[in-house]
Amino acid sequence: MDVTTARERLESMLAELDRSIGVLRGDPVAVRDRSAADAGSDLTDADRAQAMLTVTTAQRRAVVDALKRLEAGAYGQCVDCGKPVPEGRLEARPEAARCVQCQSKQERRR
Ligand SMILES: [Zn+2]
């Protein structure tokens, strides 16, 4: 994947994520359920919105980091071992920071 395509894909992902985060933060349903939760009732929906927000925020950070690597000319290199991240992996996940090997090591560490 060339740098221009990567940038376009990352920027559209970022726009999409920003939109989702805005909706999740401003969601009147989530807000109403949060006050209901304060009253001690069911907090499932508010919890779900919060969980979504956590995932989406982490995803956004990964995309921002990938854009920074693009700027630095380091895009497509594994941040741990410096080897090229396979093209197919970048196609599937343009924000991927690590090769498959380092990513699985990272996930085991968690
Ligand atoms: Zn690696």
Tab-separated table of C-alpha atoms and ligand atoms in Angstrom:
chain	number	residue	atom	x	y	z
A	1	MET	CA	0.000	0.000	0.000
A	2	ASP	CA	1.501	3.356	-0.951
A	3	VAL	CA	1.726	6.256	1.471
A	4	THR	CA	-0.989	8.316	-0.241
A	5	THR	CA	-3.515	5.478	-0.057
A	6	ALA	CA	-2.557	4.762	3.544
A	7	ARG	CA	-3.019	8.414	4.475
A	8	GLU	CA	-6.413	8.592	2.784
A	9	ARG	CA	-7.617	5.455	4.507
A	10	LEU	CA	-6.305	6.566	7.909
A	11	GLU	CA	-7.807	10.031	7.568
A	12	SER	CA	-11.219	8.669	6.651
A	13	MET	CA	-10.988	6.218	9.577
A	14	LEU	CA	-10.125	9.125	11.855
A	15	ALA	CA	-13.119	11.151	10.643
A	16	GLU	CA	-15.381	8.154	11.166
A	17	LEU	CA	-14.005	7.525	14.667
A	18	ASP	CA	-14.393	11.178	15.624
A	19	ARG	CA	-18.003	10.998	14.518
A	20	SER	CA	-18.586	7.838	16.571
A	21	ILE	CA	-16.937	9.344	19.636
A	22	GLY	CA	-19.113	12.459	19.266
A	23	VAL	CA	-22.236	10.340	19.066
A	24	LEU	CA	-21.194	8.177	22.007
A	25	ARG	CA	-20.353	11.187	24.160
A	26	GLY	CA	-23.474	13.102	23.234
A	27	ASP	CA	-25.871	10.189	22.944
A	28	PRO	CA	-29.052	11.289	24.771
A	29	VAL	CA	-29.928	7.634	25.445
A	30	ALA	CA	-26.572	7.009	27.084
A	31	VAL	CA	-26.872	10.210	29.095
A	32	ARG	CA	-30.378	9.372	30.264
A	33	ASP	CA	-29.276	5.874	31.238
A	34	ARG	CA	-26.322	7.234	33.170
A	35	SER	CA	-28.620	9.292	35.378
A	36	ALA	CA	-30.876	6.263	35.711
A	37	ALA	CA	-27.797	4.344	36.834
A	38	ASP	CA	-27.235	6.963	39.531
A	39	ALA	CA	-30.703	6.151	40.774
A	40	GLY	CA	-29.584	2.563	41.115
A	41	SER	CA	-31.441	1.063	38.171
A	42	ASP	CA	-30.217	-0.879	35.167
A	43	LEU	CA	-26.937	0.474	33.774
A	44	THR	CA	-26.497	-1.884	30.850
A	45	ASP	CA	-26.955	0.704	28.091
A	46	ALA	CA	-24.728	3.283	29.745
A	47	ASP	CA	-22.132	0.581	30.336
A	48	ARG	CA	-22.315	-0.467	26.730
A	49	ALA	CA	-21.876	3.120	25.525
A	50	GLN	CA	-18.916	3.532	27.883
A	51	ALA	CA	-17.307	0.301	26.668
A	52	MET	CA	-17.804	1.377	23.050
A	53	LEU	CA	-16.258	4.735	23.850
A	54	THR	CA	-13.201	3.060	25.397
A	55	VAL	CA	-12.691	0.830	22.347
A	56	THR	CA	-13.293	3.670	19.884
A	57	THR	CA	-10.923	6.004	21.728
A	58	ALA	CA	-8.167	3.361	21.712
A	59	GLN	CA	-8.761	2.786	18.010
A	60	ARG	CA	-8.554	6.523	17.352
A	61	ARG	CA	-5.224	6.689	19.183
A	62	ALA	CA	-3.880	3.853	17.011
A	63	VAL	CA	-4.951	5.710	13.856
A	64	VAL	CA	-3.378	8.985	15.063
A	65	ASP	CA	-0.140	7.120	15.845
A	66	ALA	CA	-0.156	5.560	12.380
A	67	LEU	CA	-0.560	9.022	10.818
A	68	LYS	CA	2.414	10.220	12.887
A	69	ARG	CA	4.483	7.302	11.586
A	70	LEU	CA	3.438	8.287	8.067
A	71	GLU	CA	4.716	11.823	8.696
A	72	ALA	CA	7.958	10.436	10.095
A	73	GLY	CA	8.412	8.140	7.103
A	74	ALA	CA	8.247	5.096	9.362
A	75	TYR	CA	4.856	3.866	8.224
A	76	GLY	CA	4.635	0.145	7.547
A	77	GLN	CA	7.540	-0.692	9.849
A	78	CYS	CA	6.928	-2.677	12.981
A	79	VAL	CA	7.390	-0.348	15.983
A	80	ASP	CA	9.036	-3.161	17.955
A	81	CYS	CA	11.352	-5.017	15.586
A	82	GLY	CA	11.544	-2.524	12.688
A	83	LYS	CA	10.752	-5.130	10.071
A	84	PRO	CA	8.164	-4.316	7.430
A	85	VAL	CA	4.588	-5.060	8.443
A	86	PRO	CA	3.142	-7.394	5.758
A	87	GLU	CA	1.115	-5.648	3.085
A	88	GLY	CA	-1.951	-7.839	3.678
A	89	ARG	CA	-1.970	-6.862	7.341
A	90	LEU	CA	-1.851	-3.165	6.492
A	91	GLU	CA	-4.652	-3.651	3.980
A	92	ALA	CA	-6.818	-5.169	6.699
A	93	ARG	CA	-5.693	-2.804	9.451
A	94	PRO	CA	-3.998	0.350	8.116
A	95	GLU	CA	-3.369	1.477	11.704
A	96	ALA	CA	-1.413	-1.694	12.608
A	97	ALA	CA	1.777	-0.719	14.448
A	98	ARG	CA	3.349	-4.145	14.716
A	99	CYS	CA	4.028	-7.206	12.650
A	100	VAL	CA	1.937	-10.251	13.527
A	101	GLN	CA	4.718	-11.751	15.670
A	102	CYS	CA	5.285	-8.652	17.800
A	103	GLN	CA	1.563	-8.040	18.106
A	104	SER	CA	0.963	-11.492	19.528
A	105	LYS	CA	3.865	-10.998	21.967
A	106	GLN	CA	2.325	-7.659	22.962
A	107	GLU	CA	-1.052	-9.257	23.549
A	108	ARG	CA	0.466	-12.009	25.676
A	109	ARG	CA	2.151	-9.381	27.861
A	110	ARG	CA	-1.172	-7.753	28.683
B	1	ZN	ZN	7.755	-6.849	14.741
